[in-house]
C-alpha positions as YAML, in Angstrom:
chain: A
units: angstrom
residues:
- id: 1
  name: GLN
  ca: [-58.52, 61.54, 80.02]
- id: 2
  name: VAL
  ca: [-60.48, 59.40, 82.44]
- id: 3
  name: GLN
  ca: [-62.84, 56.27, 81.94]
- id: 4
  name: LEU
  ca: [-65.30, 55.21, 84.56]
- id: 5
  name: VAL
  ca: [-66.57, 51.69, 84.70]
- id: 6
  name: GLU
  ca: [-69.44, 50.96, 87.00]
- id: 7
  name: SER
  ca: [-70.95, 47.67, 88.21]
- id: 8
  name: GLY
  ca: [-73.34, 46.29, 90.99]
- id: 9
  name: GLY
  ca: [-76.69, 47.67, 89.90]
- id: 10
  name: GLY
  ca: [-79.77, 45.40, 89.99]
- id: 11
  name: LEU
  ca: [-83.11, 44.60, 91.20]
- id: 12
  name: VAL
  ca: [-83.79, 44.46, 95.11]
- id: 13
  name: GLN
  ca: [-86.61, 44.45, 97.47]
- id: 14
  name: PRO
  ca: [-87.41, 47.30, 100.05]
- id: 15
  name: GLY
  ca: [-85.04, 46.87, 102.80]
- id: 16
  name: GLY
  ca: [-82.30, 45.20, 100.82]
- id: 17
  name: SER
  ca: [-78.91, 46.09, 100.05]
- id: 18
  name: LEU
  ca: [-76.64, 46.69, 97.08]
- id: 19
  name: ARG
  ca: [-72.95, 47.44, 96.55]
- id: 20
  name: LEU
  ca: [-71.99, 49.71, 93.51]
- id: 21
  name: SER
  ca: [-68.47, 49.80, 92.32]
- id: 22
  name: CYS
  ca: [-66.78, 52.23, 89.91]
- id: 23
  name: ALA
  ca: [-63.07, 51.85, 88.58]
- id: 24
  name: ALA
  ca: [-61.41, 54.85, 87.16]
- id: 25
  name: SER
  ca: [-58.67, 54.52, 84.44]
- id: 26
  name: GLY
  ca: [-56.54, 57.08, 82.97]
- id: 27
  name: THR
  ca: [-54.63, 59.60, 84.70]
- id: 28
  name: ILE
  ca: [-56.05, 60.10, 88.33]
- id: 29
  name: PHE
  ca: [-54.80, 63.00, 90.59]
- id: 30
  name: SER
  ca: [-54.89, 63.15, 94.31]
- id: 31
  name: LEU
  ca: [-57.20, 66.31, 94.11]
- id: 32
  name: ASP
  ca: [-59.86, 64.42, 92.12]
- id: 33
  name: VAL
  ca: [-63.10, 64.01, 93.75]
- id: 34
  name: MET
  ca: [-65.11, 60.78, 93.07]
- id: 35
  name: GLY
  ca: [-68.70, 60.13, 93.73]
- id: 36
  name: TRP
  ca: [-72.20, 59.05, 92.81]
- id: 37
  name: TYR
  ca: [-75.11, 60.80, 91.29]
- id: 38
  name: ARG
  ca: [-78.53, 59.32, 90.38]
- id: 39
  name: GLN
  ca: [-81.69, 60.34, 88.36]
- id: 40
  name: ALA
  ca: [-85.11, 59.17, 88.58]
- id: 41
  name: PRO
  ca: [-87.53, 59.34, 85.66]
- id: 42
  name: GLY
  ca: [-88.68, 62.81, 85.58]
- id: 43
  name: LYS
  ca: [-86.42, 64.31, 87.93]
- id: 44
  name: GLN
  ca: [-83.01, 66.08, 87.95]
- id: 45
  name: ARG
  ca: [-79.82, 64.36, 88.55]
- id: 46
  name: GLU
  ca: [-78.98, 64.67, 92.08]
- id: 47
  name: LEU
  ca: [-75.74, 64.14, 94.17]
- id: 48
  name: VAL
  ca: [-76.00, 60.91, 96.26]
- id: 49
  name: ALA
  ca: [-72.39, 61.05, 97.89]
- id: 50
  name: ASP
  ca: [-68.94, 62.03, 96.97]
- id: 51
  name: ILE
  ca: [-65.43, 61.49, 98.67]
- id: 52
  name: THR
  ca: [-61.99, 63.03, 98.27]
- id: 53
  name: SER
  ca: [-58.71, 60.84, 98.10]
- id: 54
  name: GLY
  ca: [-58.23, 62.03, 101.72]
- id: 55
  name: GLY
  ca: [-61.53, 60.62, 102.85]
- id: 56
  name: SER
  ca: [-63.71, 63.83, 103.21]
- id: 57
  name: ILE
  ca: [-67.35, 62.77, 102.53]
- id: 58
  name: ASN
  ca: [-70.75, 64.38, 101.59]
- id: 59
  name: TYR
  ca: [-73.99, 62.70, 101.60]
- id: 60
  name: ALA
  ca: [-77.39, 63.61, 100.49]
- id: 61
  name: ASP
  ca: [-79.69, 64.08, 103.41]
- id: 62
  name: SER
  ca: [-81.94, 61.41, 101.70]
- id: 63
  name: VAL
  ca: [-79.19, 58.61, 102.13]
- id: 64
  name: LYS
  ca: [-77.55, 59.56, 105.34]
- id: 65
  name: GLY
  ca: [-77.41, 56.68, 107.75]
- id: 66
  name: ARG
  ca: [-78.17, 54.13, 105.01]
- id: 67
  name: PHE
  ca: [-75.46, 54.54, 102.37]
- id: 68
  name: THR
  ca: [-71.70, 54.47, 102.81]
- id: 69
  name: ILE
  ca: [-69.32, 55.73, 100.32]
- id: 70
  name: SER
  ca: [-65.61, 54.58, 100.23]
- id: 71
  name: ARG
  ca: [-62.60, 55.01, 97.98]
- id: 72
  name: ASP
  ca: [-59.61, 52.65, 97.33]
- id: 73
  name: ASN
  ca: [-56.99, 55.16, 96.18]
- id: 74
  name: ALA
  ca: [-54.44, 52.18, 95.08]
- id: 75
  name: LYS
  ca: [-57.11, 50.80, 92.67]
- id: 76
  name: ASN
  ca: [-58.54, 54.30, 91.74]
- id: 77
  name: THR
  ca: [-62.03, 52.66, 92.65]
- id: 78
  name: VAL
  ca: [-65.17, 54.15, 94.50]
- id: 79
  name: TYR
  ca: [-67.67, 52.19, 96.16]
- id: 80
  name: LEU
  ca: [-71.32, 52.85, 97.41]
- id: 81
  name: ARG
  ca: [-72.89, 50.48, 99.93]
- id: 82
  name: MET
  ca: [-76.64, 50.96, 99.84]
- id: 83
  name: ASN
  ca: [-78.64, 49.62, 102.75]
- id: 84
  name: SER
  ca: [-82.24, 49.70, 103.96]
- id: 85
  name: LEU
  ca: [-83.03, 50.52, 100.26]
- id: 86
  name: LYS
  ca: [-86.57, 52.17, 99.65]
- id: 87
  name: PRO
  ca: [-88.56, 52.42, 96.43]
- id: 88
  name: GLU
  ca: [-87.60, 56.00, 96.08]
- id: 89
  name: ASP
  ca: [-84.12, 55.10, 95.77]
- id: 90
  name: THR
  ca: [-84.92, 53.79, 92.51]
- id: 91
  name: ALA
  ca: [-82.80, 55.55, 89.84]
- id: 92
  name: VAL
  ca: [-79.90, 55.31, 87.37]
- id: 93
  name: TYR
  ca: [-76.85, 55.73, 89.45]
- id: 94
  name: TYR
  ca: [-73.90, 57.36, 87.69]
- id: 95
  name: CYS
  ca: [-70.34, 57.49, 88.69]
- id: 96
  name: ASN
  ca: [-68.66, 60.81, 88.65]
- id: 97
  name: LEU
  ca: [-65.13, 62.28, 88.89]
- id: 98
  name: ARG
  ca: [-64.35, 65.90, 89.30]
- id: 99
  name: ARG
  ca: [-60.85, 67.29, 88.68]
- id: 100
  name: ARG
  ca: [-59.95, 69.97, 91.28]
- id: 101
  name: GLN
  ca: [-56.58, 71.24, 89.89]
- id: 102
  name: PHE
  ca: [-56.28, 74.96, 89.43]
- id: 103
  name: ALA
  ca: [-55.81, 74.59, 85.56]
- id: 104
  name: ASP
  ca: [-58.18, 71.59, 85.13]
- id: 105
  name: LYS
  ca: [-61.73, 71.41, 86.24]
- id: 106
  name: SER
  ca: [-62.79, 68.50, 84.04]
- id: 107
  name: VAL
  ca: [-65.75, 66.39, 84.81]
- id: 108
  name: TYR
  ca: [-66.31, 62.81, 83.72]
- id: 109
  name: TRP
  ca: [-69.27, 60.39, 84.08]
- id: 110
  name: GLY
  ca: [-69.89, 56.74, 83.96]
- id: 111
  name: GLN
  ca: [-72.24, 55.17, 81.77]
- id: 112
  name: GLY
  ca: [-74.79, 54.60, 84.58]
- id: 113
  name: THR
  ca: [-76.32, 51.68, 86.40]
- id: 114
  name: GLN
  ca: [-79.80, 50.88, 87.08]
- id: 115
  name: VAL
  ca: [-80.97, 50.46, 90.64]
- id: 116
  name: THR
  ca: [-84.49, 49.30, 91.01]
- id: 117
  name: VAL
  ca: [-86.03, 48.83, 94.37]
- id: 118
  name: SER
  ca: [-89.38, 47.06, 94.20]
- id: 119
  name: SER
  ca: [-91.47, 44.27, 95.84]
...
């Protein structure tokens, strides 16, 4: 069992920055992949970025060069630094953990944190 607790969302002007944090508690394994998804009104939830404990990273094309994902394995925490924010980045951002063990492919979600980019 895993619980994910997020923080860092808020209101920011276009061009501004935010840093999201997600702390995982429970049993965390080295194969677990952590990341961020987002969902804007009327749209499907989409992957923003994810990262393995070894540091392998995937980014959505829309955020490459602007967002940076990182992970502190000792703290079981994943971060998302968002720079040069655009109005189209406005969404609820969800922390995600996916188990990759052979016998356990469980998926866990945080509660979501609102990011609003507006002038």
